[in-house]
PDB file of C-alpha atoms in Angstrom:
ATOM      1  CA  MET R   1     -77.157  38.578 -35.109  1.00  0.00           C
ATOM      2  CA  ALA R   2     -77.800  35.380 -37.028  1.00  0.00           C
ATOM      3  CA  ARG R   3     -75.250  36.484 -39.580  1.00  0.00           C
ATOM      4  CA  ARG R   4     -72.542  36.849 -36.890  1.00  0.00           C
ATOM      5  CA  LYS R   5     -73.258  33.355 -35.607  1.00  0.00           C
ATOM      6  CA  ARG R   6     -72.929  31.950 -39.085  1.00  0.00           C
ATOM      7  CA  GLN R   7     -69.573  33.760 -39.509  1.00  0.00           C
ATOM      8  CA  LYS R   8     -68.177  32.361 -36.217  1.00  0.00           C
ATOM      9  CA  LYS R   9     -69.338  28.853 -37.141  1.00  0.00           C
ATOM     10  CA  SER R  10     -67.652  29.096 -40.527  1.00  0.00           C
ATOM     11  CA  GLN R  11     -64.407  30.291 -38.869  1.00  0.00           C
ATOM     12  CA  LYS R  12     -64.374  27.249 -36.513  1.00  0.00           C
ATOM     13  CA  VAL R  13     -64.921  24.917 -39.435  1.00  0.00           C
ATOM     14  CA  SER R  14     -62.102  26.607 -41.286  1.00  0.00           C
ATOM     15  CA  LEU R  15     -59.695  26.213 -38.315  1.00  0.00           C
ATOM     16  CA  LEU R  16     -60.572  22.543 -37.890  1.00  0.00           C
ATOM     17  CA  SER R  17     -59.964  21.960 -41.547  1.00  0.00           C
ATOM     18  CA  GLN R  18     -56.455  23.414 -41.178  1.00  0.00           C
ATOM     19  CA  VAL R  19     -55.409  20.889 -38.469  1.00  0.00           C
ATOM     20  CA  ASN R  20     -53.035  18.176 -39.741  1.00  0.00           C
ATOM     21  CA  TRP R  21     -54.792  15.185 -38.284  1.00  0.00           C
ATOM     22  CA  ALA R  22     -52.074  12.838 -39.526  1.00  0.00           C
ATOM     23  CA  ASN R  23     -49.452  14.592 -37.396  1.00  0.00           C
ATOM     24  CA  VAL R  24     -51.766  14.616 -34.402  1.00  0.00           C
ATOM     25  CA  GLY R  25     -52.270  10.906 -34.785  1.00  0.00           C
ATOM     26  CA  ARG R  26     -48.553  10.294 -34.964  1.00  0.00           C
ATOM     27  CA  TRP R  27     -47.982  12.354 -31.822  1.00  0.00           C
ATOM     28  CA  LEU R  28     -50.673  10.489 -29.955  1.00  0.00           C
ATOM     29  CA  VAL R  29     -49.201   7.146 -30.991  1.00  0.00           C
ATOM     30  CA  ALA R  30     -45.727   8.308 -29.928  1.00  0.00           C
ATOM     31  CA  MET R  31     -47.007   9.433 -26.515  1.00  0.00           C
ATOM     32  CA  VAL R  32     -48.723   6.092 -25.985  1.00  0.00           C
ATOM     33  CA  LEU R  33     -45.550   4.248 -26.991  1.00  0.00           C
ATOM     34  CA  PHE R  34     -43.401   6.375 -24.690  1.00  0.00           C
ATOM     35  CA  ALA R  35     -45.786   5.736 -21.820  1.00  0.00           C
ATOM     36  CA  MET R  36     -45.689   2.021 -22.495  1.00  0.00           C
ATOM     37  CA  MET R  37     -41.890   2.032 -22.721  1.00  0.00           C
ATOM     38  CA  GLY R  38     -41.587   3.961 -19.459  1.00  0.00           C
ATOM     39  CA  SER R  39     -43.887   1.533 -17.719  1.00  0.00           C
ATOM     40  CA  ALA R  40     -41.936  -1.402 -19.140  1.00  0.00           C
ATOM     41  CA  ALA R  41     -38.622   0.133 -18.039  1.00  0.00           C
ATOM     42  CA  ALA R  42     -39.922   0.742 -14.529  1.00  0.00           C
ATOM     43  CA  TRP R  43     -41.201  -2.812 -14.384  1.00  0.00           C
ATOM     44  CA  GLY R  44     -37.856  -4.099 -15.680  1.00  0.00           C
ATOM     45  CA  VAL R  45     -35.879  -2.140 -13.091  1.00  0.00           C
ATOM     46  CA  MET R  46     -38.084  -3.496 -10.326  1.00  0.00           C
ATOM     47  CA  LYS R  47     -37.598  -7.040 -11.577  1.00  0.00           C
ATOM     48  CA  LEU R  48     -33.822  -6.634 -11.957  1.00  0.00           C
ATOM     49  CA  ARG R  49     -33.588  -5.390  -8.378  1.00  0.00           C
ATOM     50  CA  ASP R  50     -35.264  -8.530  -7.160  1.00  0.00           C
ATOM     51  CA  PRO R  51     -32.558 -10.731  -5.556  1.00  0.00           C
ATOM     52  CA  LYS R  52     -34.357 -13.792  -6.859  1.00  0.00           C
ATOM     53  CA  VAL R  53     -33.738 -12.682 -10.449  1.00  0.00           C
ATOM     54  CA  LEU R  54     -30.196 -13.482 -11.699  1.00  0.00           C
ATOM     55  CA  PRO R  55     -28.763 -14.161  -8.215  1.00  0.00           C
ATOM     56  CA  VAL R  56     -24.994 -14.395  -7.722  1.00  0.00           C
ATOM     57  CA  LYS R  57     -24.366 -18.085  -7.241  1.00  0.00           C
ATOM     58  CA  VAL R  58     -20.547 -18.277  -7.481  1.00  0.00           C
ATOM     59  CA  VAL R  59     -17.866 -16.152  -5.780  1.00  0.00           C
ATOM     60  CA  ARG R  60     -14.454 -17.121  -7.118  1.00  0.00           C
ATOM     61  CA  ILE R  61     -11.350 -15.976  -5.198  1.00  0.00           C
ATOM     62  CA  ASP R  62      -7.958 -16.286  -6.906  1.00  0.00           C
ATOM     63  CA  GLY R  63      -4.461 -15.300  -5.801  1.00  0.00           C
ATOM     64  CA  ASP R  64      -1.136 -16.660  -4.577  1.00  0.00           C
ATOM     65  CA  PHE R  65      -1.372 -16.948  -0.802  1.00  0.00           C
ATOM     66  CA  LYS R  66       1.394 -17.726   1.696  1.00  0.00           C
ATOM     67  CA  HIS R  67       0.060 -16.123   4.854  1.00  0.00           C
ATOM     68  CA  LEU R  68      -3.500 -15.234   3.888  1.00  0.00           C
ATOM     69  CA  LYS R  69      -6.157 -17.852   4.595  1.00  0.00           C
ATOM     70  CA  ARG R  70      -8.895 -18.315   2.021  1.00  0.00           C
ATOM     71  CA  VAL R  71     -11.456 -19.021   4.737  1.00  0.00           C
ATOM     72  CA  ASP R  72     -10.766 -15.589   6.252  1.00  0.00           C
ATOM     73  CA  LEU R  73     -11.436 -13.979   2.882  1.00  0.00           C
ATOM     74  CA  GLU R  74     -14.674 -15.879   2.466  1.00  0.00           C
ATOM     75  CA  ARG R  75     -15.854 -14.801   5.889  1.00  0.00           C
ATOM     76  CA  ALA R  76     -14.884 -11.178   5.277  1.00  0.00           C
ATOM     77  CA  VAL R  77     -16.771 -10.803   1.990  1.00  0.00           C
ATOM     78  CA  GLY R  78     -19.649 -13.196   2.731  1.00  0.00           C
ATOM     79  CA  ASP R  79     -21.932 -10.565   4.259  1.00  0.00           C
ATOM     80  CA  ARG R  80     -21.249  -8.197   1.345  1.00  0.00           C
ATOM     81  CA  VAL R  81     -22.354 -10.605  -1.368  1.00  0.00           C
ATOM     82  CA  ASP R  82     -25.898  -9.284  -1.275  1.00  0.00           C
ATOM     83  CA  GLY R  83     -28.261  -8.673  -4.178  1.00  0.00           C
ATOM     84  CA  ASN R  84     -28.226 -10.065  -7.688  1.00  0.00           C
ATOM     85  CA  PHE R  85     -25.877  -9.815 -10.653  1.00  0.00           C
ATOM     86  CA  PHE R  86     -26.770  -6.166 -11.309  1.00  0.00           C
ATOM     87  CA  THR R  87     -27.258  -4.816  -7.792  1.00  0.00           C
ATOM     88  CA  ILE R  88     -24.369  -6.378  -5.863  1.00  0.00           C
ATOM     89  CA  ASP R  89     -22.052  -3.669  -4.489  1.00  0.00           C
ATOM     90  CA  VAL R  90     -18.622  -4.646  -5.818  1.00  0.00           C
ATOM     91  CA  THR R  91     -16.981  -1.701  -4.002  1.00  0.00           C
ATOM     92  CA  ALA R  92     -18.289  -2.966  -0.665  1.00  0.00           C
ATOM     93  CA  VAL R  93     -16.998  -6.466  -1.475  1.00  0.00           C
ATOM     94  CA  ARG R  94     -13.569  -5.051  -2.337  1.00  0.00           C
ATOM     95  CA  ASN R  95     -13.379  -2.943   0.823  1.00  0.00           C
ATOM     96  CA  ALA R  96     -14.360  -5.919   2.954  1.00  0.00           C
ATOM     97  CA  ALA R  97     -11.441  -7.917   1.544  1.00  0.00           C
ATOM     98  CA  LEU R  98      -9.052  -4.973   2.017  1.00  0.00           C
ATOM     99  CA  SER R  99      -9.930  -4.878   5.714  1.00  0.00           C
ATOM    100  CA  LEU R 100      -7.810  -8.009   6.268  1.00  0.00           C
ATOM    101  CA  PRO R 101      -4.212  -7.141   7.263  1.00  0.00           C
ATOM    102  CA  TRP R 102      -2.569  -9.567   4.837  1.00  0.00           C
ATOM    103  CA  VAL R 103      -4.525  -8.210   1.824  1.00  0.00           C
ATOM    104  CA  ASP R 104      -2.658  -5.684  -0.321  1.00  0.00           C
ATOM    105  CA  GLN R 105      -4.739  -5.165  -3.494  1.00  0.00           C
ATOM    106  CA  VAL R 106      -8.121  -6.514  -4.656  1.00  0.00           C
ATOM    107  CA  SER R 107      -9.939  -6.435  -7.994  1.00  0.00           C
ATOM    108  CA  VAL R 108     -13.609  -7.485  -8.270  1.00  0.00           C
ATOM    109  CA  ARG R 109     -15.664  -7.962 -11.451  1.00  0.00           C
ATOM    110  CA  ARG R 110     -18.938  -9.553 -12.523  1.00  0.00           C
ATOM    111  CA  VAL R 111     -18.945 -12.472 -14.977  1.00  0.00           C
ATOM    112  CA  TRP R 112     -22.279 -13.176 -16.691  1.00  0.00           C
ATOM    113  CA  PRO R 113     -24.627 -14.584 -15.632  1.00  0.00           C
ATOM    114  CA  ASP R 114     -24.083 -15.474 -11.960  1.00  0.00           C
ATOM    115  CA  THR R 115     -20.395 -15.191 -10.987  1.00  0.00           C
ATOM    116  CA  LEU R 116     -18.327 -12.697  -9.008  1.00  0.00           C
ATOM    117  CA  MET R 117     -14.579 -12.895  -9.718  1.00  0.00           C
ATOM    118  CA  MET R 118     -12.029 -11.652  -7.154  1.00  0.00           C
ATOM    119  CA  TRP R 119      -8.261 -11.430  -7.572  1.00  0.00           C
ATOM    120  CA  VAL R 120      -6.397 -10.801  -4.320  1.00  0.00           C
ATOM    121  CA  ASP R 121      -2.747  -9.742  -4.012  1.00  0.00           C
ATOM    122  CA  GLU R 122      -1.222 -10.682  -0.677  1.00  0.00           C
ATOM    123  CA  GLN R 123       1.031  -8.323   1.244  1.00  0.00           C
ATOM    124  CA  VAL R 124       4.735  -9.049   0.743  1.00  0.00           C
ATOM    125  CA  PRO R 125       6.530  -7.989   3.937  1.00  0.00           C
ATOM    126  CA  LEU R 126       9.872  -6.274   3.511  1.00  0.00           C
ATOM    127  CA  ALA R 127      10.662  -5.987   7.216  1.00  0.00           C
ATOM    128  CA  ARG R 128       9.246  -5.845  10.692  1.00  0.00           C
ATOM    129  CA  TRP R 129       8.200  -2.403  11.872  1.00  0.00           C
ATOM    130  CA  GLY R 130       8.244  -1.324  15.493  1.00  0.00           C
ATOM    131  CA  LYS R 131       7.127  -3.931  18.012  1.00  0.00           C
ATOM    132  CA  THR R 132       4.236  -5.674  16.272  1.00  0.00           C
ATOM    133  CA  GLY R 133       3.907  -4.361  12.709  1.00  0.00           C
ATOM    134  CA  LEU R 134       5.205  -5.122   9.236  1.00  0.00           C
ATOM    135  CA  VAL R 135       6.069  -2.866   6.313  1.00  0.00           C
ATOM    136  CA  ASN R 136       6.085  -3.592   2.576  1.00  0.00           C
ATOM    137  CA  ALA R 137       8.433  -2.307  -0.116  1.00  0.00           C
ATOM    138  CA  ARG R 138       6.272   0.810  -0.669  1.00  0.00           C
ATOM    139  CA  GLY R 139       6.452   1.775   2.990  1.00  0.00           C
ATOM    140  CA  ASP R 140       2.850   0.746   3.747  1.00  0.00           C
ATOM    141  CA  LEU R 141       2.360  -0.477   7.316  1.00  0.00           C
ATOM    142  CA  PHE R 142       0.125  -3.374   8.291  1.00  0.00           C
ATOM    143  CA  GLU R 143      -0.308  -5.348  11.490  1.00  0.00           C
ATOM    144  CA  PRO R 144      -1.326  -9.014  11.173  1.00  0.00           C
ATOM    145  CA  ASP R 145      -1.530 -11.545  13.999  1.00  0.00           C
ATOM    146  CA  THR R 146       1.891 -12.020  15.555  1.00  0.00           C
ATOM    147  CA  GLY R 147       1.702 -15.743  14.930  1.00  0.00           C
ATOM    148  CA  SER R 148       1.592 -15.194  11.164  1.00  0.00           C
ATOM    149  CA  ILE R 149       4.687 -12.957  11.014  1.00  0.00           C
ATOM    150  CA  PRO R 150       7.512 -14.800   9.200  1.00  0.00           C
ATOM    151  CA  GLU R 151      10.916 -15.271  10.804  1.00  0.00           C
ATOM    152  CA  GLY R 152      14.183 -13.779   9.584  1.00  0.00           C
ATOM    153  CA  LEU R 153      12.938 -10.346   8.515  1.00  0.00           C
ATOM    154  CA  PRO R 154      15.067  -7.258   9.169  1.00  0.00           C
ATOM    155  CA  HIS R 155      13.744  -4.793  11.717  1.00  0.00           C
ATOM    156  CA  LEU R 156      12.973  -1.189  10.764  1.00  0.00           C
ATOM    157  CA  ASP R 157      11.770   1.486  13.162  1.00  0.00           C
ATOM    158  CA  GLY R 158      11.077   5.193  13.304  1.00  0.00           C
ATOM    159  CA  PRO R 159       8.379   7.803  13.973  1.00  0.00           C
ATOM    160  CA  ASP R 160       4.872   6.855  12.825  1.00  0.00           C
ATOM    161  CA  ASP R 161       4.999   8.972   9.655  1.00  0.00           C
ATOM    162  CA  SER R 162       8.501   7.939   8.574  1.00  0.00           C
ATOM    163  CA  SER R 163       7.900   4.458   7.146  1.00  0.00           C
ATOM    164  CA  VAL R 164       8.211   5.495   3.480  1.00  0.00           C
ATOM    165  CA  ALA R 165      11.472   7.380   4.104  1.00  0.00           C
ATOM    166  CA  VAL R 166      12.929   4.572   6.219  1.00  0.00           C
ATOM    167  CA  VAL R 167      12.108   1.933   3.591  1.00  0.00           C
ATOM    168  CA  ARG R 168      13.707   3.990   0.821  1.00  0.00           C
ATOM    169  CA  ARG R 169      16.801   4.546   2.946  1.00  0.00           C
ATOM    170  CA  TYR R 170      16.985   0.857   3.815  1.00  0.00           C
ATOM    171  CA  GLN R 171      16.810  -0.159   0.144  1.00  0.00           C
ATOM    172  CA  ALA R 172      19.579   2.308  -0.758  1.00  0.00           C
ATOM    173  CA  MET R 173      21.746   1.078   2.121  1.00  0.00           C
ATOM    174  CA  VAL R 174      21.333  -2.562   1.089  1.00  0.00           C
ATOM    175  CA  GLU R 175      22.637  -1.680  -2.363  1.00  0.00           C
ATOM    176  CA  SER R 176      25.609   0.231  -0.934  1.00  0.00           C
ATOM    177  CA  LEU R 177      26.553  -2.371   1.681  1.00  0.00           C
ATOM    178  CA  SER R 178      26.034  -5.599  -0.273  1.00  0.00           C
ATOM    179  CA  PRO R 179      29.542  -5.469  -1.878  1.00  0.00           C
ATOM    180  CA  LEU R 180      30.964  -5.520   1.668  1.00  0.00           C
ATOM    181  CA  GLY R 181      29.068  -8.671   2.569  1.00  0.00           C
ATOM    182  CA  LEU R 182      27.150  -6.849   5.313  1.00  0.00           C
ATOM    183  CA  GLU R 183      23.470  -7.587   5.860  1.00  0.00           C
ATOM    184  CA  ILE R 184      21.319  -5.138   7.792  1.00  0.00           C
ATOM    185  CA  GLY R 185      19.538  -6.705  10.748  1.00  0.00           C
ATOM    186  CA  GLU R 186      18.104  -3.468  12.117  1.00  0.00           C
ATOM    187  CA  LEU R 187      17.750   0.112  10.915  1.00  0.00           C
ATOM    188  CA  ALA R 188      16.235   2.832  13.067  1.00  0.00           C
ATOM    189  CA  VAL R 189      15.799   6.587  12.963  1.00  0.00           C
ATOM    190  CA  ASP R 190      14.660   8.688  15.905  1.00  0.00           C
ATOM    191  CA  GLU R 191      12.758  11.970  16.200  1.00  0.00           C
ATOM    192  CA  ARG R 192      16.005  13.923  15.710  1.00  0.00           C
ATOM    193  CA  ASN R 193      16.606  12.099  12.381  1.00  0.00           C
ATOM    194  CA  ALA R 194      19.585  10.238  13.840  1.00  0.00           C
ATOM    195  CA  TRP R 195      20.248   6.930  12.066  1.00  0.00           C
ATOM    196  CA  ARG R 196      21.535   3.710  13.620  1.00  0.00           C
ATOM    197  CA  LEU R 197      22.220   0.298  12.056  1.00  0.00           C
ATOM    198  CA  SER R 198      22.917  -3.183  13.360  1.00  0.00           C
ATOM    199  CA  PHE R 199      24.286  -5.874  11.061  1.00  0.00           C
ATOM    200  CA  LEU R 200      23.590  -9.599  11.276  1.00  0.00           C
ATOM    201  CA  ASP R 201      27.198 -10.232  12.361  1.00  0.00           C
ATOM    202  CA  GLY R 202      26.644  -8.093  15.471  1.00  0.00           C
ATOM    203  CA  LEU R 203      28.402  -4.922  14.341  1.00  0.00           C
ATOM    204  CA  GLU R 204      26.632  -1.657  15.184  1.00  0.00           C
ATOM    205  CA  LEU R 205      26.986   1.514  13.124  1.00  0.00           C
ATOM    206  CA  GLN R 206      25.970   4.967  14.307  1.00  0.00           C
ATOM    207  CA  LEU R 207      25.512   7.631  11.626  1.00  0.00           C
ATOM    208  CA  GLY R 208      23.859  10.438  13.569  1.00  0.00           C
ATOM    209  CA  SER R 209      21.601  13.086  12.092  1.00  0.00           C
ATOM    210  CA  VAL R 210      24.013  15.266  10.100  1.00  0.00           C
ATOM    211  CA  GLU R 211      25.190  14.199   6.621  1.00  0.00           C
ATOM    212  CA  SER R 212      24.312  10.603   7.404  1.00  0.00           C
ATOM    213  CA  GLU R 213      24.548   9.554   3.746  1.00  0.00           C
ATOM    214  CA  LYS R 214      28.080  10.923   3.418  1.00  0.00           C
ATOM    215  CA  ARG R 215      29.020   9.200   6.666  1.00  0.00           C
ATOM    216  CA  LEU R 216      27.747   5.901   5.321  1.00  0.00           C
ATOM    217  CA  GLN R 217      29.872   6.296   2.196  1.00  0.00           C
ATOM    218  CA  ARG R 218      32.892   7.075   4.380  1.00  0.00           C
ATOM    219  CA  PHE R 219      32.202   3.878   6.329  1.00  0.00           C
ATOM    220  CA  VAL R 220      32.043   1.895   3.069  1.00  0.00           C
ATOM    221  CA  THR R 221      35.420   3.342   2.096  1.00  0.00           C
ATOM    222  CA  VAL R 222      37.261   2.465   5.331  1.00  0.00           C
ATOM    223  CA  TYR R 223      35.513  -0.792   6.254  1.00  0.00           C
ATOM    224  CA  GLY R 224      37.847  -2.968   4.198  1.00  0.00           C
ATOM    225  CA  ARG R 225      40.875  -1.770   6.185  1.00  0.00           C
ATOM    226  CA  LEU R 226      39.172  -2.008   9.563  1.00  0.00           C
ATOM    227  CA  LYS R 227      38.016  -5.602   9.289  1.00  0.00           C
ATOM    228  CA  THR R 228      41.488  -6.995   8.478  1.00  0.00           C
ATOM    229  CA  GLU R 229      42.741  -6.814  12.064  1.00  0.00           C
ATOM    230  CA  PRO R 230      43.494 -10.431  13.100  1.00  0.00           C
ATOM    231  CA  GLY R 231      42.294 -11.849  16.415  1.00  0.00           C
ATOM    232  CA  SER R 232      39.727  -9.116  17.049  1.00  0.00           C
ATOM    233  CA  ARG R 233      36.186  -8.170  16.165  1.00  0.00           C
ATOM    234  CA  MET R 234      34.600  -4.759  15.806  1.00  0.00           C
ATOM    235  CA  ARG R 235      31.640  -4.260  18.112  1.00  0.00           C
ATOM    236  CA  ARG R 236      30.601  -0.714  17.226  1.00  0.00           C
ATOM    237  CA  ILE R 237      31.647   2.012  14.795  1.00  0.00           C
ATOM    238  CA  ASP R 238      30.666   5.589  15.531  1.00  0.00           C
ATOM    239  CA  MET R 239      30.666   7.901  12.505  1.00  0.00           C
ATOM    240  CA  ARG R 240      29.295  10.921  14.367  1.00  0.00           C
ATOM    241  CA  TYR R 241      32.464  12.962  14.045  1.00  0.00           C
ATOM    242  CA  THR R 242      33.228  15.878  11.778  1.00  0.00           C
ATOM    243  CA  ASN R 243      36.456  14.451  10.361  1.00  0.00           C
ATOM    244  CA  GLY R 244      36.888  11.034  11.953  1.00  0.00           C
ATOM    245  CA  LEU R 245      35.311   7.913  13.383  1.00  0.00           C
ATOM    246  CA  ALA R 246      35.523   5.770  16.510  1.00  0.00           C
ATOM    247  CA  VAL R 247      35.890   1.996  16.575  1.00  0.00           C
ATOM    248  CA  TYR R 248      35.044  -0.121  19.611  1.00  0.00           C
ATOM    249  CA  TRP R 249      36.509  -3.623  19.711  1.00  0.00           C
ATOM    250  CA  ASP R 250      35.516  -6.816  21.448  1.00  0.00           C
ATOM    251  CA  LYS R 251      38.159  -8.742  23.393  1.00  0.00           C
ATOM    252  CA  ASP R 252      39.825 -11.741  21.766  1.00  0.00           C
ATOM    253  CA  VAL R 253      39.398 -15.295  22.939  1.00  0.00           C
ATOM    254  CA  GLN R 254      42.340 -15.014  25.419  1.00  0.00           C
ATOM    255  CA  GLY R 255      40.560 -12.173  27.177  1.00  0.00           C
ATOM    256  CA  ARG R 256      43.084  -9.474  26.312  1.00  0.00           C
ATOM    257  CA  SER R 257      42.129  -6.273  24.593  1.00  0.00           C
ATOM    258  CA  ALA R 258      42.544  -6.548  20.854  1.00  0.00           C
ATOM    259  CA  GLU R 259      44.842  -3.886  19.411  1.00  0.00           C
ATOM    260  CA  PRO R 260      43.164  -1.578  16.903  1.00  0.00           C
ATOM    261  CA  VAL R 261      44.397  -1.126  13.370  1.00  0.00           C
ATOM    262  CA  LYS R 262      46.471   1.908  12.625  1.00  0.00           C
ATOM    263  CA  PRO R 263      43.997   4.765  13.131  1.00  0.00           C
ATOM    264  CA  ALA R 264      42.669   6.707  10.221  1.00  0.00           C
ATOM    265  CA  ALA R 265      41.934  10.386  10.752  1.00  0.00           C
ATOM    266  CA  GLY R 266      39.844  10.617  13.881  1.00  0.00           C
ATOM    267  CA  GLN R 267      39.745   6.838  14.501  1.00  0.00           C
ATOM    268  CA  LYS R 268      40.039   5.510  18.055  1.00  0.00           C
ATOM    269  CA  SER R 269      39.708   2.303  20.028  1.00  0.00           C
ATOM    270  CA  GLU R 270      38.115   2.141  23.462  1.00  0.00           C
ATOM    271  CA  ARG R 271      41.415   3.411  24.908  1.00  0.00           C
ATOM    272  CA  ASP R 272      42.178   6.014  22.232  1.00  0.00           C
ATOM    273  CA  VAL R 273      40.858   9.542  21.892  1.00  0.00           C
ATOM    274  CA  THR R 274      39.389  10.648  18.607  1.00  0.00           C
ATOM    275  CA  THR R 275      40.768  13.621  16.719  1.00  0.00           C
ATOM    276  CA  GLY R 276      37.320  14.520  15.400  1.00  0.00           C
ATOM    277  CA  ARG R 277      35.318  17.498  16.652  1.00  0.00           C
ATOM    278  CA  GLY R 278      32.276  16.410  18.607  1.00  0.00           C
ATOM    279  CA  GLN R 279      29.379  14.057  17.857  1.00  0.00           C
ATOM    280  CA  VAL R 280      26.140  14.874  16.026  1.00  0.00           C
TER     281      VAL R 280
END
């Protein structure tokens, strides 16, 4: 019995002698260091989240503004400038600025140690849209206060989801019509995709819903001959005919009906009958 106890005791001593105490010491030191580092990191995070540590002291707003008021921007983002340099929510600041109708694009960045930089691009209106809105060159709609809407813009209109298509069509028409000296005052499309234009000189142009682009090119081709009639003025041109057009004339200054130019295929005055087949 005593012999067995001595054998067990000698085995324990042997096992203890095999332990690499240097490695154990290193592991213990590493664990202590890791614990200290974790505690320090947690303490650091808590301190960095304290608004009193590295607070944002300066909010700088830059941009070229014609209709946008800087005071409106400051009010919009003021409640969102919350926290310190590290914790301020730049996305919330950006979205607050974008909520203003005249704001198009916004970039926000931190500048060490206490500054928030904002660059704001103002909306550039291409035309009026509908009764109270505006539209930019990308077809984006926005609706500022009516008092801030600039004068002299063309007027575009159409179904709610058609702004991009209408803007693209308007830009293409401007390019096609500019050699004729015609400026579009109004362009509208209805639910049936029927297009109608009014020019700044008062002339109206109806293109309809079928092959409206080809009809516009046909108008460009014949316009030079139509406008040469002396002592008269075209009031409306209707291109909604399969192989013709109709011209409606205003009266001249003496009050008599102005005679139309020699009709092209399908052309008529208010007293003439078109040779075209139906309107679309």
